[in-house]
Structure formats: C-alpha cells, structure tokens
C-alpha cells in the first residue's frame, strides 16, 4: 500500500536453513592476522642467536650416534629449548687418546668463538684452563677439583670455571669394591681393570685402600689401548674370583667387548654405569648418567643467559643406585645374597 514500508526480500542465503552468514571483512582480518603471526615467528627464528658449545674430550670419538657420549648432551639441551642446527651448534673435539693433542684442539674451539666449553676429564679441564681465562668452562669428571687447583671452592669456584662431578667425594671406586665383595663373598682376589692413563690413579688408590680394609688382594691390570683380550688374559693369570671394571669413558664406549670377555672368563664384574649392566654386565653402583648431562645442560643455560661461571657452585650428585642383572648372575652360576638384592634399586631379570 502507498506509504507503507516493504521489507526487503530475503536473499538466497536467508532462504537456506542452517547456513551462517559470512562476514568477509572479519574473515580477511583473521587470515591477515594468521599470516602476520607466521611471519613474526619466522623473523624471530631468523633473528634468534645461535650459541656455540664446545666439548673437549681426551678420548676417541664414538662410532655410534646413539652412544651416551654423543646423544646425552644434545638431548638434555633440547629439553631447555636449545636445538642443534637451529639455535645451537655443538662442536666436539676428541684427542683420540693422546693428551698431547688437547692444546691444539682447545685452540680450535677458541678460534671458533665458542660461548662455553664442556671439558671432560682432568686433562681436558687443565688444558682449557691454560688456554683461556675468560671463556666459561664446565668441567665434568671423576676428580677432586679443589685439590687440583681448578676452583677456589666448590660453593664459589671463582674465575671462569664451574662444573658437574660424577661422585660427591672421590670416585666411588671403594664403594663399588665393597658391594662386589658382598655379592661374591667367596672372592678373596679381585682384579681392578683400569686404562693405561694417569687419570686413573685416584680410583686405583681408593680401591686399594678399600681392598686392605676388606682383606682382599687386588691385582691391578692395565688395558693398553683397546687390547682388552690381552688385558683379560692377564686377569686370568691372576686367578681372581671377580673383577672391578674401572671408571673411564673408553670402558663405557667399549662396553660390549668388555662384557663379552667377562662372560667368557666367567668373571662376576662391577661396572661404572647402568648402561653397562643393561647390556649384560653384572652390577653397577652410580648416579644417573643422563641426569648428569641434564645438570651440565642447566649450567650451560645459566651461563648463556649471563650468569658468571665462577659464581655458580660446582654440582655433586646426591643420589646413587645399585643395579643388578640377575640374568647375568644366573649365566655365571652365581647366587646373589639376599642382603645385597634387598639393597638394589633395580634388578634386571
């Protein structure tokens, strides 16, 4: 009718039930925001600083990328947001068993302008300290840094050094002998296998002291290079009832061969790390290896964020575990005393 307002005819979208009107402007805003967010993340990643972490080791490079020496540090750093190849470069340097090569390798790391160096073992720590008084050094090993003059104190190391120790006091060598003797009470002669390396001297001394207290004879046998067959032949000549495999990165790296030789000679053996027992060794008493690398990663993170290494306390493990492989015990015809089994934190059956 004239003068009356007619409602607009419904559009095609209105006629279809269940359809939702699309606001094109809002859609464009959402898409633009998503694109901008992606671009911002890409720019942030491209501007993200890449940190350079050096690792100095006196030993030989592992042949397997799954070896704990290779895999543990990147995995621990990844948990803190440092990804190798994105915002992190790890520069490992190995002396192939020749400590005389360490100074040249330390110079390589300094020329690469590393932000921090993880120095593994006494020789590597000493070399890095002599090479630089400014580049942060994280020491890792089985030694007394205070007695060696690496730090002023464990609480306030001073200078450019901090670190993570494998044992709270000494090397745990004496405790390992004590536990092995408890597991094999009939053994009156127990051999100690150590590398032909001056860094093994403290654990030899600790094991000898424990042997005297236990009334055990302790022949010390050197593994020269990777001649483990020769070393086990020398152990066999000693007519021992058990074996302590000393603490050394070579023995972790070459664990399969050592475990096999111990089985062939029917020797109950005590090892350093849980990984060695999982792979068929009889016993171990130690802290968690990956847990130690997590502590190293934490120190690296703190240093990369600006904390002076000399003000970061040296870390020492506080928890240890006894692991026993009962499959290996049965294969040796050995019955582990109940008193020892009750002390075990893990029994592999």
mmCIF file of C-alpha atoms in Angstrom:
data_model
loop_
_atom_site.group_PDB
_atom_site.id
_atom_site.type_symbol
_atom_site.label_atom_id
_atom_site.label_comp_id
_atom_site.label_asym_id
_atom_site.label_seq_id
_atom_site.Cartn_x
_atom_site.Cartn_y
_atom_site.Cartn_z
ATOM 1 C CA UNK A 1 0.000 0.000 0.000
ATOM 2 C CA UNK A 2 1.146 3.575 -0.644
ATOM 3 C CA UNK A 3 3.183 4.988 2.280
ATOM 4 C CA UNK A 4 3.866 1.542 3.779
ATOM 5 C CA UNK A 5 7.468 0.261 4.014
ATOM 6 C CA UNK A 6 8.008 -3.063 2.422
ATOM 7 C CA UNK A 7 10.545 -5.435 3.979
ATOM 8 C CA UNK A 8 13.394 -6.308 1.727
ATOM 9 C CA UNK A 9 13.095 -9.651 0.042
ATOM 10 C CA UNK A 10 15.103 -12.353 1.694
ATOM 11 C CA UNK A 11 18.386 -13.113 -0.007
ATOM 12 C CA UNK A 12 19.486 -16.529 -1.161
ATOM 13 C CA UNK A 13 21.460 -17.201 1.996
ATOM 14 C CA UNK A 14 18.474 -16.347 4.207
ATOM 15 C CA UNK A 15 16.322 -18.904 2.487
ATOM 16 C CA UNK A 16 18.616 -21.801 3.331
ATOM 17 C CA UNK A 17 18.231 -23.024 6.894
ATOM 18 C CA UNK A 18 21.421 -23.800 8.822
ATOM 19 C CA UNK A 19 23.637 -21.528 6.716
ATOM 20 C CA UNK A 20 25.712 -18.902 8.507
ATOM 21 C CA UNK A 21 26.276 -15.501 7.009
ATOM 22 C CA UNK A 22 29.944 -14.896 6.286
ATOM 23 C CA UNK A 23 31.453 -11.534 7.156
ATOM 24 C CA UNK A 24 34.127 -11.178 4.504
ATOM 25 C CA UNK A 25 35.847 -8.315 6.271
ATOM 26 C CA UNK A 26 36.197 -10.317 9.504
ATOM 27 C CA UNK A 27 37.498 -13.296 7.537
ATOM 28 C CA UNK A 28 40.139 -11.160 5.857
ATOM 29 C CA UNK A 29 41.228 -9.782 9.238
ATOM 30 C CA UNK A 30 41.619 -13.309 10.645
ATOM 31 C CA UNK A 31 43.630 -14.507 7.634
ATOM 32 C CA UNK A 32 45.834 -11.426 7.713
ATOM 33 C CA UNK A 33 46.447 -11.941 11.438
ATOM 34 C CA UNK A 34 47.442 -15.562 10.925
ATOM 35 C CA UNK A 35 49.845 -14.638 8.140
ATOM 36 C CA UNK A 36 51.353 -11.866 10.244
ATOM 37 C CA UNK A 37 51.810 -14.291 13.151
ATOM 38 C CA UNK A 38 53.652 -16.770 10.932
ATOM 39 C CA UNK A 39 55.834 -14.028 9.536
ATOM 40 C CA UNK A 40 56.630 -12.777 13.036
ATOM 41 C CA UNK A 41 57.632 -16.257 14.163
ATOM 42 C CA UNK A 42 59.781 -16.720 11.076
ATOM 43 C CA UNK A 43 61.503 -13.370 11.674
ATOM 44 C CA UNK A 44 62.030 -14.218 15.356
ATOM 45 C CA UNK A 45 63.570 -17.556 14.457
ATOM 46 C CA UNK A 46 65.796 -15.981 11.829
ATOM 47 C CA UNK A 47 66.939 -13.378 14.367
ATOM 48 C CA UNK A 48 67.423 -15.950 17.141
ATOM 49 C CA UNK A 49 71.025 -16.157 18.236
ATOM 50 C CA UNK A 50 72.910 -19.365 17.562
ATOM 51 C CA UNK A 51 75.029 -20.418 20.539
ATOM 52 C CA UNK A 52 78.239 -22.384 20.123
ATOM 53 C CA UNK A 53 79.057 -25.044 22.717
ATOM 54 C CA UNK A 54 82.441 -26.744 22.564
ATOM 55 C CA UNK A 55 83.126 -30.185 24.022
ATOM 56 C CA UNK A 56 86.729 -31.200 24.687
ATOM 57 C CA UNK A 57 87.468 -34.881 25.341
ATOM 58 C CA UNK A 58 90.777 -36.748 25.589
ATOM 59 C CA UNK A 59 89.257 -39.966 24.210
ATOM 60 C CA UNK A 60 88.224 -41.353 20.853
ATOM 61 C CA UNK A 61 85.047 -40.249 19.100
ATOM 62 C CA UNK A 62 82.248 -42.826 19.437
ATOM 63 C CA UNK A 63 81.275 -44.619 16.242
ATOM 64 C CA UNK A 64 77.548 -44.650 17.039
ATOM 65 C CA UNK A 65 75.340 -41.531 17.263
ATOM 66 C CA UNK A 66 73.367 -43.372 19.972
ATOM 67 C CA UNK A 67 76.416 -43.560 22.241
ATOM 68 C CA UNK A 68 75.778 -41.672 25.513
ATOM 69 C CA UNK A 69 78.858 -39.516 24.860
ATOM 70 C CA UNK A 70 77.188 -38.213 21.702
ATOM 71 C CA UNK A 71 73.470 -38.351 22.423
ATOM 72 C CA UNK A 72 73.068 -37.201 26.032
ATOM 73 C CA UNK A 73 74.157 -33.557 25.818
ATOM 74 C CA UNK A 74 72.031 -32.578 22.768
ATOM 75 C CA UNK A 75 69.033 -34.377 24.291
ATOM 76 C CA UNK A 76 69.438 -32.587 27.624
ATOM 77 C CA UNK A 77 69.852 -29.192 25.929
ATOM 78 C CA UNK A 78 66.809 -29.839 23.739
ATOM 79 C CA UNK A 79 64.687 -30.047 26.891
ATOM 80 C CA UNK A 80 65.759 -26.461 27.635
ATOM 81 C CA UNK A 81 64.940 -25.180 24.153
ATOM 82 C CA UNK A 82 68.377 -25.395 22.546
ATOM 83 C CA UNK A 83 68.116 -27.328 19.284
ATOM 84 C CA UNK A 84 71.260 -28.341 17.428
ATOM 85 C CA UNK A 85 71.079 -26.852 13.944
ATOM 86 C CA UNK A 86 68.545 -24.164 14.871
ATOM 87 C CA UNK A 87 69.800 -22.037 17.773
ATOM 88 C CA UNK A 88 72.692 -24.250 18.831
ATOM 89 C CA UNK A 89 75.898 -25.656 17.369
ATOM 90 C CA UNK A 90 77.795 -28.319 19.319
ATOM 91 C CA UNK A 91 81.490 -28.544 18.436
ATOM 92 C CA UNK A 92 83.008 -31.800 19.760
ATOM 93 C CA UNK A 93 86.777 -32.250 19.757
ATOM 94 C CA UNK A 94 88.415 -35.606 20.565
ATOM 95 C CA UNK A 95 92.133 -36.156 21.235
ATOM 96 C CA UNK A 96 91.964 -39.849 20.184
ATOM 97 C CA UNK A 97 93.610 -40.938 23.414
ATOM 98 C CA UNK A 98 96.593 -38.605 23.066
ATOM 99 C CA UNK A 99 96.533 -35.803 25.683
ATOM 100 C CA UNK A 100 99.277 -34.008 23.729
ATOM 101 C CA UNK A 101 96.660 -33.112 21.108
ATOM 102 C CA UNK A 102 94.427 -31.310 23.595
ATOM 103 C CA UNK A 103 96.103 -27.850 23.414
ATOM 104 C CA UNK A 104 95.639 -27.674 19.631
ATOM 105 C CA UNK A 105 92.018 -28.775 19.962
ATOM 106 C CA UNK A 106 91.418 -26.174 22.675
ATOM 107 C CA UNK A 107 92.799 -23.519 20.322
ATOM 108 C CA UNK A 108 90.388 -24.717 17.619
ATOM 109 C CA UNK A 109 87.455 -24.182 19.952
ATOM 110 C CA UNK A 110 88.660 -20.719 20.927
ATOM 111 C CA UNK A 111 89.101 -19.758 17.268
ATOM 112 C CA UNK A 112 85.540 -20.968 16.651
ATOM 113 C CA UNK A 113 84.452 -18.382 19.257
ATOM 114 C CA UNK A 114 82.556 -20.828 21.431
ATOM 115 C CA UNK A 115 80.310 -19.413 24.137
ATOM 116 C CA UNK A 116 81.151 -22.176 26.622
ATOM 117 C CA UNK A 117 83.271 -25.349 26.707
ATOM 118 C CA UNK A 118 82.420 -28.628 28.419
ATOM 119 C CA UNK A 119 85.789 -30.141 29.376
ATOM 120 C CA UNK A 120 85.586 -33.862 30.162
ATOM 121 C CA UNK A 121 88.203 -35.310 32.474
ATOM 122 C CA UNK A 122 91.249 -33.966 34.281
ATOM 123 C CA UNK A 123 93.458 -33.426 31.201
ATOM 124 C CA UNK A 124 90.778 -31.564 29.248
ATOM 125 C CA UNK A 125 89.958 -29.273 32.180
ATOM 126 C CA UNK A 126 93.613 -28.450 32.790
ATOM 127 C CA UNK A 127 94.167 -27.758 29.091
ATOM 128 C CA UNK A 128 91.168 -25.436 28.770
ATOM 129 C CA UNK A 129 92.144 -23.522 31.907
ATOM 130 C CA UNK A 130 95.621 -22.981 30.482
ATOM 131 C CA UNK A 131 94.170 -21.941 27.125
ATOM 132 C CA UNK A 132 91.692 -19.343 28.362
ATOM 133 C CA UNK A 133 90.912 -17.377 31.491
ATOM 134 C CA UNK A 134 87.753 -15.828 30.042
ATOM 135 C CA UNK A 135 85.780 -18.456 28.082
ATOM 136 C CA UNK A 136 83.402 -20.232 30.505
ATOM 137 C CA UNK A 137 84.479 -23.806 31.275
ATOM 138 C CA UNK A 138 82.188 -26.520 32.620
ATOM 139 C CA UNK A 139 84.291 -29.368 33.960
ATOM 140 C CA UNK A 140 82.867 -32.883 34.041
ATOM 141 C CA UNK A 141 84.610 -35.855 35.559
ATOM 142 C CA UNK A 142 85.751 -38.021 38.402
ATOM 143 C CA UNK A 143 88.382 -35.977 40.264
ATOM 144 C CA UNK A 144 88.872 -33.520 43.114
ATOM 145 C CA UNK A 145 88.833 -30.027 41.509
ATOM 146 C CA UNK A 146 89.754 -28.361 44.788
ATOM 147 C CA UNK A 147 92.875 -30.477 45.342
ATOM 148 C CA UNK A 148 93.881 -29.956 41.715
ATOM 149 C CA UNK A 149 93.528 -26.176 41.983
ATOM 150 C CA UNK A 150 90.796 -25.901 39.360
ATOM 151 C CA UNK A 151 88.498 -23.956 41.716
ATOM 152 C CA UNK A 152 88.802 -21.795 44.810
ATOM 153 C CA UNK A 153 85.915 -23.631 46.471
ATOM 154 C CA UNK A 154 83.002 -25.812 45.397
ATOM 155 C CA UNK A 155 80.475 -23.200 46.513
ATOM 156 C CA UNK A 156 82.185 -20.288 44.731
ATOM 157 C CA UNK A 157 84.584 -21.715 42.144
ATOM 158 C CA UNK A 158 85.904 -18.327 41.020
ATOM 159 C CA UNK A 159 87.407 -17.324 37.689
ATOM 160 C CA UNK A 160 85.816 -18.910 34.596
ATOM 161 C CA UNK A 161 85.167 -22.442 35.857
ATOM 162 C CA UNK A 162 82.247 -24.385 37.285
ATOM 163 C CA UNK A 163 81.177 -27.962 36.711
ATOM 164 C CA UNK A 164 79.474 -31.243 37.487
ATOM 165 C CA UNK A 165 81.247 -34.052 39.328
ATOM 166 C CA UNK A 166 80.460 -37.741 38.909
ATOM 167 C CA UNK A 167 80.937 -38.516 42.612
ATOM 168 C CA UNK A 168 80.370 -36.392 45.719
ATOM 169 C CA UNK A 169 83.722 -37.328 47.212
ATOM 170 C CA UNK A 170 86.418 -39.343 45.485
ATOM 171 C CA UNK A 171 85.485 -41.738 42.686
ATOM 172 C CA UNK A 172 83.092 -44.324 44.244
ATOM 173 C CA UNK A 173 85.728 -46.979 43.468
ATOM 174 C CA UNK A 174 85.972 -48.157 47.061
ATOM 175 C CA UNK A 175 82.189 -48.463 47.411
ATOM 176 C CA UNK A 176 81.984 -50.500 44.206
ATOM 177 C CA UNK A 177 84.583 -52.957 45.510
ATOM 178 C CA UNK A 178 82.710 -53.258 48.802
ATOM 179 C CA UNK A 179 79.430 -54.082 47.025
ATOM 180 C CA UNK A 180 81.097 -56.572 44.681
ATOM 181 C CA UNK A 181 82.700 -58.353 47.618
ATOM 182 C CA UNK A 182 79.288 -58.529 49.322
ATOM 183 C CA UNK A 183 77.780 -60.042 46.158
ATOM 184 C CA UNK A 184 80.634 -62.553 45.751
ATOM 185 C CA UNK A 185 81.721 -63.282 49.347
ATOM 186 C CA UNK A 186 83.959 -66.173 48.261
ATOM 187 C CA UNK A 187 86.206 -63.867 46.222
ATOM 188 C CA UNK A 188 89.471 -63.227 48.067
ATOM 189 C CA UNK A 189 91.300 -61.902 44.984
ATOM 190 C CA UNK A 190 89.509 -59.271 42.907
ATOM 191 C CA UNK A 191 91.143 -57.647 39.892
ATOM 192 C CA UNK A 192 90.856 -53.959 39.017
ATOM 193 C CA UNK A 193 90.875 -53.138 35.304
ATOM 194 C CA UNK A 194 91.950 -49.586 34.504
ATOM 195 C CA UNK A 195 93.174 -47.810 31.374
ATOM 196 C CA UNK A 196 96.832 -47.043 30.843
ATOM 197 C CA UNK A 197 96.104 -43.451 31.788
ATOM 198 C CA UNK A 198 97.421 -41.287 34.641
ATOM 199 C CA UNK A 199 93.891 -40.003 35.283
ATOM 200 C CA UNK A 200 93.010 -43.445 36.712
ATOM 201 C CA UNK A 201 95.432 -43.065 39.626
ATOM 202 C CA UNK A 202 92.876 -41.742 42.197
ATOM 203 C CA UNK A 203 90.467 -44.640 41.686
ATOM 204 C CA UNK A 204 93.347 -47.129 41.913
ATOM 205 C CA UNK A 205 94.360 -45.617 45.243
ATOM 206 C CA UNK A 206 90.784 -45.638 46.570
ATOM 207 C CA UNK A 207 90.217 -49.250 45.503
ATOM 208 C CA UNK A 208 93.490 -50.343 47.067
ATOM 209 C CA UNK A 209 92.509 -48.696 50.376
ATOM 210 C CA UNK A 210 89.112 -50.440 50.283
ATOM 211 C CA UNK A 211 90.781 -53.766 49.455
ATOM 212 C CA UNK A 212 93.035 -53.502 52.506
ATOM 213 C CA UNK A 213 90.029 -52.787 54.720
ATOM 214 C CA UNK A 214 88.158 -55.785 53.276
ATOM 215 C CA UNK A 215 91.147 -58.129 53.415
ATOM 216 C CA UNK A 216 91.056 -58.614 49.643
ATOM 217 C CA UNK A 217 94.044 -58.973 47.324
ATOM 218 C CA UNK A 218 93.784 -56.522 44.445
ATOM 219 C CA UNK A 219 95.857 -57.118 41.302
ATOM 220 C CA UNK A 220 95.698 -54.024 39.075
ATOM 221 C CA UNK A 221 95.627 -54.757 35.346
ATOM 222 C CA UNK A 222 96.120 -52.101 32.667
ATOM 223 C CA UNK A 223 94.137 -52.099 29.434
ATOM 224 C CA UNK A 224 96.614 -50.720 26.913
ATOM 225 C CA UNK A 225 94.671 -49.022 24.172
ATOM 226 C CA UNK A 226 91.828 -51.279 23.123
ATOM 227 C CA UNK A 227 93.705 -54.534 23.753
ATOM 228 C CA UNK A 228 91.018 -55.980 26.009
ATOM 229 C CA UNK A 229 91.806 -59.569 25.072
ATOM 230 C CA UNK A 230 95.348 -59.049 26.318
ATOM 231 C CA UNK A 231 94.061 -57.420 29.495
ATOM 232 C CA UNK A 232 91.674 -60.307 30.228
ATOM 233 C CA UNK A 233 94.450 -62.808 29.556
ATOM 234 C CA UNK A 234 96.476 -61.017 32.239
ATOM 235 C CA UNK A 235 93.464 -61.062 34.578
ATOM 236 C CA UNK A 236 93.056 -64.818 34.028
ATOM 237 C CA UNK A 237 96.684 -65.377 35.037
ATOM 238 C CA UNK A 238 95.926 -63.668 38.354
ATOM 239 C CA UNK A 239 93.318 -66.341 39.202
ATOM 240 C CA UNK A 240 90.844 -63.839 40.593
ATOM 241 C CA UNK A 241 87.285 -64.514 41.696
ATOM 242 C CA UNK A 242 85.748 -61.223 40.491
ATOM 243 C CA UNK A 243 86.536 -58.020 38.619
ATOM 244 C CA UNK A 244 86.040 -54.296 39.062
ATOM 245 C CA UNK A 245 85.957 -52.509 35.699
ATOM 246 C CA UNK A 246 87.344 -49.053 36.387
ATOM 247 C CA UNK A 247 85.690 -45.753 35.587
ATOM 248 C CA UNK A 248 86.660 -44.483 32.165
ATOM 249 C CA UNK A 249 84.941 -43.273 29.023
ATOM 250 C CA UNK A 250 86.779 -45.942 26.991
ATOM 251 C CA UNK A 251 85.183 -48.666 29.076
ATOM 252 C CA UNK A 252 81.723 -47.182 28.518
ATOM 253 C CA UNK A 253 82.374 -46.874 24.795
ATOM 254 C CA UNK A 254 83.747 -50.430 24.500
ATOM 255 C CA UNK A 255 81.324 -51.993 26.975
ATOM 256 C CA UNK A 256 80.052 -54.719 24.646
ATOM 257 C CA UNK A 257 83.507 -56.190 24.148
ATOM 258 C CA UNK A 258 84.387 -55.986 27.856
ATOM 259 C CA UNK A 259 81.077 -57.553 28.935
ATOM 260 C CA UNK A 260 81.570 -60.401 26.454
ATOM 261 C CA UNK A 261 85.106 -61.090 27.683
ATOM 262 C CA UNK A 262 83.963 -61.073 31.317
ATOM 263 C CA UNK A 263 81.291 -63.636 30.393
ATOM 264 C CA UNK A 264 83.801 -65.825 28.538
ATOM 265 C CA UNK A 265 86.125 -65.813 31.559
ATOM 266 C CA UNK A 266 83.120 -66.341 33.869
ATOM 267 C CA UNK A 267 84.004 -63.324 35.977
ATOM 268 C CA UNK A 268 81.408 -61.503 38.090
ATOM 269 C CA UNK A 269 82.139 -57.853 37.317
ATOM 270 C CA UNK A 270 81.228 -54.470 38.753
ATOM 271 C CA UNK A 271 80.886 -51.570 36.288
ATOM 272 C CA UNK A 272 80.540 -47.806 36.400
ATOM 273 C CA UNK A 273 77.263 -47.035 34.602
ATOM 274 C CA UNK A 274 73.777 -48.544 34.429
ATOM 275 C CA UNK A 275 74.089 -48.775 30.625
ATOM 276 C CA UNK A 276 76.814 -51.379 31.076
ATOM 277 C CA UNK A 277 74.568 -53.580 33.214
ATOM 278 C CA UNK A 278 71.586 -53.200 30.898
ATOM 279 C CA UNK A 279 73.875 -54.507 28.153
ATOM 280 C CA UNK A 280 74.784 -57.620 30.166
ATOM 281 C CA UNK A 281 77.198 -56.615 32.921
ATOM 282 C CA UNK A 282 76.540 -57.966 36.419
ATOM 283 C CA UNK A 283 76.452 -54.925 38.709
ATOM 284 C CA UNK A 284 76.837 -51.177 38.862
ATOM 285 C CA UNK A 285 76.744 -48.547 41.562
ATOM 286 C CA UNK A 286 76.495 -44.995 40.277
ATOM 287 C CA UNK A 287 74.345 -41.982 39.697
ATOM 288 C CA UNK A 288 72.265 -41.479 36.543
ATOM 289 C CA UNK A 289 74.412 -40.645 33.508
ATOM 290 C CA UNK A 290 71.715 -38.738 31.635
ATOM 291 C CA UNK A 291 70.847 -36.922 34.853
ATOM 292 C CA UNK A 292 74.434 -35.644 34.998
ATOM 293 C CA UNK A 293 74.136 -34.341 31.437
ATOM 294 C CA UNK A 294 70.913 -32.614 32.421
ATOM 295 C CA UNK A 295 72.860 -30.804 35.133
ATOM 296 C CA UNK A 296 75.534 -29.841 32.595
ATOM 297 C CA UNK A 297 72.799 -28.545 30.272
ATOM 298 C CA UNK A 298 71.369 -26.465 33.128
ATOM 299 C CA UNK A 299 74.781 -24.887 33.763
ATOM 300 C CA UNK A 300 75.176 -24.158 30.044
ATOM 301 C CA UNK A 301 71.745 -22.497 30.034
ATOM 302 C CA UNK A 302 72.607 -20.322 33.031
ATOM 303 C CA UNK A 303 75.913 -19.257 31.510
ATOM 304 C CA UNK A 304 74.358 -18.474 28.117
ATOM 305 C CA UNK A 305 71.833 -16.295 29.950
ATOM 306 C CA UNK A 306 74.646 -14.301 31.540
ATOM 307 C CA UNK A 307 75.496 -15.974 34.860
ATOM 308 C CA UNK A 308 79.246 -15.800 35.669
ATOM 309 C CA UNK A 309 80.572 -19.388 35.853
ATOM 310 C CA UNK A 310 82.803 -18.565 38.819
ATOM 311 C CA UNK A 311 79.706 -17.760 40.885
ATOM 312 C CA UNK A 312 77.847 -20.985 40.031
ATOM 313 C CA UNK A 313 78.522 -23.739 42.604
ATOM 314 C CA UNK A 314 80.099 -26.971 41.389
ATOM 315 C CA UNK A 315 77.400 -29.641 41.410
ATOM 316 C CA UNK A 316 77.820 -33.052 43.021
ATOM 317 C CA UNK A 317 75.369 -35.955 42.756
ATOM 318 C CA UNK A 318 73.340 -36.785 45.847
ATOM 319 C CA UNK A 319 71.542 -39.969 44.757
ATOM 320 C CA UNK A 320 73.048 -43.278 43.672
ATOM 321 C CA UNK A 321 71.617 -46.603 42.636
ATOM 322 C CA UNK A 322 72.722 -50.212 42.777
ATOM 323 C CA UNK A 323 71.627 -52.153 39.689
ATOM 324 C CA UNK A 324 71.997 -55.946 39.423
ATOM 325 C CA UNK A 325 71.472 -58.100 36.338
ATOM 326 C CA UNK A 326 70.096 -61.438 37.557
ATOM 327 C CA UNK A 327 70.228 -62.908 34.049
ATOM 328 C CA UNK A 328 73.977 -62.457 34.103
ATOM 329 C CA UNK A 329 74.236 -63.839 37.630
ATOM 330 C CA UNK A 330 72.373 -66.998 36.565
ATOM 331 C CA UNK A 331 74.559 -67.390 33.500
ATOM 332 C CA UNK A 332 77.606 -67.271 35.797
ATOM 333 C CA UNK A 333 76.070 -69.749 38.222
ATOM 334 C CA UNK A 334 76.196 -67.055 40.899
ATOM 335 C CA UNK A 335 73.632 -66.657 43.658
ATOM 336 C CA UNK A 336 73.484 -63.059 44.817
ATOM 337 C CA UNK A 337 72.958 -62.925 48.619
ATOM 338 C CA UNK A 338 69.529 -61.711 49.684
ATOM 339 C CA UNK A 339 71.133 -58.952 51.743
ATOM 340 C CA UNK A 340 72.616 -57.491 48.557
ATOM 341 C CA UNK A 341 69.432 -57.910 46.499
ATOM 342 C CA UNK A 342 67.496 -56.007 49.154
ATOM 343 C CA UNK A 343 69.886 -53.081 48.737
ATOM 344 C CA UNK A 344 69.394 -52.982 44.967
ATOM 345 C CA UNK A 345 67.434 -50.106 43.441
ATOM 346 C CA UNK A 346 66.837 -52.109 40.267
ATOM 347 C CA UNK A 347 67.047 -55.811 39.477
ATOM 348 C CA UNK A 348 67.096 -56.856 35.818
ATOM 349 C CA UNK A 349 65.550 -60.320 35.368
#
